[in-house]
Short mmCIF file of C-alpha atoms and ligand atoms in Angstrom, two decimals:
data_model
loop_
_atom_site.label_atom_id
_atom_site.label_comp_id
_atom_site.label_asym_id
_atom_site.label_seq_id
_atom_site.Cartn_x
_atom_site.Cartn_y
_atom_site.Cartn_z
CA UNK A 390 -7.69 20.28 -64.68
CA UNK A 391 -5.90 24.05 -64.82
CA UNK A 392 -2.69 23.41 -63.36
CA UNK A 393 -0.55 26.44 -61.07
CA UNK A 394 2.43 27.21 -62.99
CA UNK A 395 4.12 29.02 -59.38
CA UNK A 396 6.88 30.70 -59.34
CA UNK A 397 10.03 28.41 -59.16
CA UNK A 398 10.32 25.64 -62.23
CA UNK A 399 12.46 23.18 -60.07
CA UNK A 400 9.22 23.32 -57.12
CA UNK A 401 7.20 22.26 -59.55
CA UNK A 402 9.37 19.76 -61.64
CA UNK A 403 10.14 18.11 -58.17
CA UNK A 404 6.17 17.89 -57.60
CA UNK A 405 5.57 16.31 -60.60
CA UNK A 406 8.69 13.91 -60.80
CA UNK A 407 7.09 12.70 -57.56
CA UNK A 408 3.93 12.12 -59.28
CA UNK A 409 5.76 10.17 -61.95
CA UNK A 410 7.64 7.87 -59.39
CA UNK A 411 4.48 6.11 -58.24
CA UNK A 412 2.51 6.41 -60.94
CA UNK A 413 4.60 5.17 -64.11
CA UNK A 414 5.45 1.50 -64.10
CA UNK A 415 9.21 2.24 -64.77
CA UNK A 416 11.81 4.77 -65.71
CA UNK A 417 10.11 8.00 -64.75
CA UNK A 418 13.35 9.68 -65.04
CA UNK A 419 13.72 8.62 -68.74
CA UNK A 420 14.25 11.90 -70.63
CA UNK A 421 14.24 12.29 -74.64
CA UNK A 422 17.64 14.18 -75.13
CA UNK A 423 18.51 16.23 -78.44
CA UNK A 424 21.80 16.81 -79.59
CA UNK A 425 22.89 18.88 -82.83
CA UNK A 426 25.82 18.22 -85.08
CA UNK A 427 27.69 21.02 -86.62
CA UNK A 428 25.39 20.64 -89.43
CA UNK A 429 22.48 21.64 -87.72
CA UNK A 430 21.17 18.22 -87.54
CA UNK A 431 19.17 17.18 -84.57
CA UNK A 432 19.69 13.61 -82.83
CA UNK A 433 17.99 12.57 -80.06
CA UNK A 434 17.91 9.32 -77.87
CA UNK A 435 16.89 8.53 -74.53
CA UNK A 436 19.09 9.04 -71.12
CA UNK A 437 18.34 8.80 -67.37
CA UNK A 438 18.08 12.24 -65.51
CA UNK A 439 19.79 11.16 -63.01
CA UNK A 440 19.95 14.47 -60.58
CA UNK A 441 18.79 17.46 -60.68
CA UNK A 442 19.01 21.37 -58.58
CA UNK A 443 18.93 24.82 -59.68
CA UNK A 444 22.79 24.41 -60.78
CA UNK A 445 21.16 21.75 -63.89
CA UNK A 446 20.05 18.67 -64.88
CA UNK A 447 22.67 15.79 -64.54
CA UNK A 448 22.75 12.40 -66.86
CA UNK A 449 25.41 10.27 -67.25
CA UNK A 450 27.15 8.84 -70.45
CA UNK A 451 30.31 7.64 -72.26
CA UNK A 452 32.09 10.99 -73.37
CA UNK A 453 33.33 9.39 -76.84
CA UNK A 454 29.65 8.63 -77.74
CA UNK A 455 27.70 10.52 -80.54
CA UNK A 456 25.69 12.60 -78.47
CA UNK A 457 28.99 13.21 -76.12
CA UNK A 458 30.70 14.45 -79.40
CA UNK A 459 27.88 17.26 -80.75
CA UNK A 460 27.23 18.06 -76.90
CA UNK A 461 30.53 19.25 -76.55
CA UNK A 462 30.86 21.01 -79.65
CA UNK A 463 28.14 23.11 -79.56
CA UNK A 464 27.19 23.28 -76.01
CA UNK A 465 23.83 23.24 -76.61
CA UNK A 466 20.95 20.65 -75.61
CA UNK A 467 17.28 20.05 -75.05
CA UNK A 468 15.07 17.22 -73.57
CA UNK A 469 11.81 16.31 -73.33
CA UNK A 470 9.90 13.79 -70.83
CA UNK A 471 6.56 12.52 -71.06
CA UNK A 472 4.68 10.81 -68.68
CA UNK A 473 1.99 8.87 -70.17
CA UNK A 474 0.35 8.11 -66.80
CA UNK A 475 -0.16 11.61 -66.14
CA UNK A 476 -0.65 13.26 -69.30
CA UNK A 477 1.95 15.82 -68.57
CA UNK A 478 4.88 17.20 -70.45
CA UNK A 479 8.20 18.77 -69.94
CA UNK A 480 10.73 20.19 -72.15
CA UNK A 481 13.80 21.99 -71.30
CA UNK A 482 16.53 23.82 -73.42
CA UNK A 483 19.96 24.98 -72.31
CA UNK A 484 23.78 24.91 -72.08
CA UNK A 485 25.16 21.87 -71.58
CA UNK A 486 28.62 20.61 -70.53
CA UNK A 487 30.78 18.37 -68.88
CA UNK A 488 29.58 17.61 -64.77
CA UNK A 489 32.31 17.94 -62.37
CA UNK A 490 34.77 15.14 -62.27
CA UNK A 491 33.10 14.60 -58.36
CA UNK A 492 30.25 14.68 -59.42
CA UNK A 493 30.84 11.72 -62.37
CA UNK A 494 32.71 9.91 -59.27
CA UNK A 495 30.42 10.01 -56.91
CA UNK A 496 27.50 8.40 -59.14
CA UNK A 497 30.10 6.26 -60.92
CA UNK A 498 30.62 4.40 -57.37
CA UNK A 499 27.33 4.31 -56.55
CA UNK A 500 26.53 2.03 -59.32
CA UNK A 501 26.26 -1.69 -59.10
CA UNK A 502 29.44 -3.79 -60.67
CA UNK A 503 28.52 -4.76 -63.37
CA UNK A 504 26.95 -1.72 -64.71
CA UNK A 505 30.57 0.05 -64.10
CA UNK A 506 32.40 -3.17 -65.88
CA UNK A 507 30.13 -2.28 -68.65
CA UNK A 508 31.24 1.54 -68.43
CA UNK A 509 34.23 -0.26 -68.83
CA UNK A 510 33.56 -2.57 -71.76
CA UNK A 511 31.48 -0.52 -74.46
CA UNK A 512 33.03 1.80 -77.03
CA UNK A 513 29.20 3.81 -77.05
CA UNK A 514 28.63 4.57 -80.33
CA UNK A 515 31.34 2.99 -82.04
CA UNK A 516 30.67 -0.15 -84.86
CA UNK A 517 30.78 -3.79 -82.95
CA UNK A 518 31.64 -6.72 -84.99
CA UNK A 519 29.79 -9.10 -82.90
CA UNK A 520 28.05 -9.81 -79.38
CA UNK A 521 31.07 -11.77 -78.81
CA UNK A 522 33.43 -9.29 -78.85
CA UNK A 523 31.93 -7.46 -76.50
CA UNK A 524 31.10 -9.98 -73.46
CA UNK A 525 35.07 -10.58 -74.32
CA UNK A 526 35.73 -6.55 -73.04
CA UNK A 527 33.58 -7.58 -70.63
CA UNK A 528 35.29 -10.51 -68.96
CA UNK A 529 39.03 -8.32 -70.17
CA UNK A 530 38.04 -5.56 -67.54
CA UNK A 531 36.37 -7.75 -65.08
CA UNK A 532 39.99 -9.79 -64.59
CA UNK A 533 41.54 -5.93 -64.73
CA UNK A 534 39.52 -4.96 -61.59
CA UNK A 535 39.54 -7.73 -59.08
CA UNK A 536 38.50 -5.34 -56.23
CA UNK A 537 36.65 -1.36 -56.77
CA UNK A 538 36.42 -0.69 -60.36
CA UNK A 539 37.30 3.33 -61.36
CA UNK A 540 35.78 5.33 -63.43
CA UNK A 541 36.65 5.51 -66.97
CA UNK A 542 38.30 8.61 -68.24
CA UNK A 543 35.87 8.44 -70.70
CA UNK A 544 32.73 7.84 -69.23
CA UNK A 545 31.00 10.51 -66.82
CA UNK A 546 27.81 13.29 -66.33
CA UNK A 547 27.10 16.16 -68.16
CA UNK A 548 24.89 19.24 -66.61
CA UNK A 549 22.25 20.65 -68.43
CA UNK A 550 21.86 24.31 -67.08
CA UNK A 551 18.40 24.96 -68.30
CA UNK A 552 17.26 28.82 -69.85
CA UNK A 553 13.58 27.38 -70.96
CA UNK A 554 11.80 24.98 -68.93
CA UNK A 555 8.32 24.88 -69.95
CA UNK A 556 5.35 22.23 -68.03
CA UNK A 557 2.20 20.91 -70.31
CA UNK A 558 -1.04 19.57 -68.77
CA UNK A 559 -3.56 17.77 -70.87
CA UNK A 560 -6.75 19.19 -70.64
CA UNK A 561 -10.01 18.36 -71.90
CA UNK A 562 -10.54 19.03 -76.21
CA UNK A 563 -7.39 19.26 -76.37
CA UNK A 564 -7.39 22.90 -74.51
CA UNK A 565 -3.68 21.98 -72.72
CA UNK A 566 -2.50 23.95 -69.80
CA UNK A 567 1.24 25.47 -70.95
CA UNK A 568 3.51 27.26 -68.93
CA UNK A 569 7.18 28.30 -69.90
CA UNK A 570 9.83 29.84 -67.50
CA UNK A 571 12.31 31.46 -69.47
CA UNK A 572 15.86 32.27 -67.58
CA UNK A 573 15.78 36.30 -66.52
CA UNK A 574 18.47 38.31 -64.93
CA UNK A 575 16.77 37.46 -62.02
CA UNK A 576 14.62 34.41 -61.11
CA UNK A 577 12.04 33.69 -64.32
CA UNK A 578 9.61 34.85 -66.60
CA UNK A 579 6.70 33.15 -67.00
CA UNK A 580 4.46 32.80 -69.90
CA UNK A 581 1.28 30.58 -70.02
CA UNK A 582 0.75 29.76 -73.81
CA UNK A 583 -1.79 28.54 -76.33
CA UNK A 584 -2.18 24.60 -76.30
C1 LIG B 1097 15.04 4.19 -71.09
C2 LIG B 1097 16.45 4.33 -71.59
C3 LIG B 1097 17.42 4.88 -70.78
C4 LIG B 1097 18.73 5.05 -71.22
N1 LIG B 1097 19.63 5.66 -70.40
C5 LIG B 1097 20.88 5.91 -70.85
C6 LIG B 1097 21.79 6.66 -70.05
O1 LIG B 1097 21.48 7.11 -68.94
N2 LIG B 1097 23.03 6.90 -70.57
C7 LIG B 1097 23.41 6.44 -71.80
O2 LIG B 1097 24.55 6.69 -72.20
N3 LIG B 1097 22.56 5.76 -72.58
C8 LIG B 1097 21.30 5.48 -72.16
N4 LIG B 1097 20.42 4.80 -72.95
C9 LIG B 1097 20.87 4.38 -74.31
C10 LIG B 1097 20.75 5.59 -75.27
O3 LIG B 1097 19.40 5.77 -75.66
C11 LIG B 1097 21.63 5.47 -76.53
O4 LIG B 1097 21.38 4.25 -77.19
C12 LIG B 1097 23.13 5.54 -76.20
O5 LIG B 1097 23.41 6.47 -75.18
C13 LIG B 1097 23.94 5.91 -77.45
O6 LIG B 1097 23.50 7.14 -77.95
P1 LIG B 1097 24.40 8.01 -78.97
O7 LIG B 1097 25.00 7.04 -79.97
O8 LIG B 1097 23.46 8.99 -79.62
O9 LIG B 1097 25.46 8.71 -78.16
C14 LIG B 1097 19.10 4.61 -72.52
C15 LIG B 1097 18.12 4.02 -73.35
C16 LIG B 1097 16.82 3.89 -72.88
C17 LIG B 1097 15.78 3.30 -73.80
#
């Protein structure tokens, strides 16, 4: 099926996220997200996109992590999704950097207890002796916050503000509809590609 690229990337990411809500049995908002060390070497793990608008893409993370450290050193970021169901592709490149501290908030309270205990309890990224250890953080922060639990300093959103976005339909022999949307000085340029 030839898909119609139109002319504004978040239109069409919306109408295919909506796709992927009822068709994927879970986490249609799972996104493969690269990160580069000063090296030049690529890491990449998956995240929840948790929000997105023409400002960015928003997930949400613990800002001492791995990926939190080369995000904020270079700046730079990329993600991919894939949703199996629908044989369709998206991959966006950008800037990234820290969400607004109202933004991290505001989707920091709206998340159940124990989730923000958690926030709470976990070093990301950091060596753990043993399970143990870490349901003992757990039950440390749960006595510390009898009542609301606040966010972390260190835990919080980051905003991808994308300059490629490009959308990948599987078609039949492997002739794939491509479209990429490339940041101009005003609105996009679009480019359909070779599968
Ligand atoms: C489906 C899925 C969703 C995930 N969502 C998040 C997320 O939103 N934020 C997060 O910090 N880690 C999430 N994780 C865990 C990360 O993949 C990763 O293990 C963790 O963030 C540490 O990565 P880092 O050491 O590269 O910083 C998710 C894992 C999976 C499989």
């Amino acid at each position: 099926m030839e898909i119609s690229a139109g002319t504004d990337p978040f239109e069409l990411f919306q109408t295919w996220f909506d796709e992927a809500v009822t068709a994927e049995i879970n986490d249609p908002d799972a996104i493969a997200l690269a990160s580069v060390n000063a090296d030049g070497m690529p890491s990449v793990r998956m995240v929840l996109l948790r929000q997105w608008s023409e400002d960015g893409f928003l997930f949400f993370t613990n800002y001492q992590s791995r990926k939190s450290g080369e995000l904020l050193a270079t700046g730079k970021a990329a993600f991919c999704m894939h949703w199996k169901s629908l044989r369709k592709q998206v991959r966006v490149t950008g800037q990234v950097g820290k969400a607004t501290a109202a933004q991290s908030d505001a989707y920091f309270n709206s998340r159940g207890r124990g989730s923000q205990i958690g926030a709470w309890a976990s070093a990301q990224s950091q060596p753990l002796g043993s399970r143990a250890e870490l349901m003992a953080q757990v039950e440390a922060h749960d006595k510390k916050f009898p009542d609301a639990v606040t966010r972390p300093p260190h835990w919080g959103g980051f905003c991808l503000v994308p300059e490629e976005i490009e959308f990948w339909a599987d078609g039949e022999h492997r002739l794939h509809d491509r479209f990429r949307f490339t940041r101009a000085d005003s609105g996009w340029d679009i480019q359909r590609l070779n599968p």
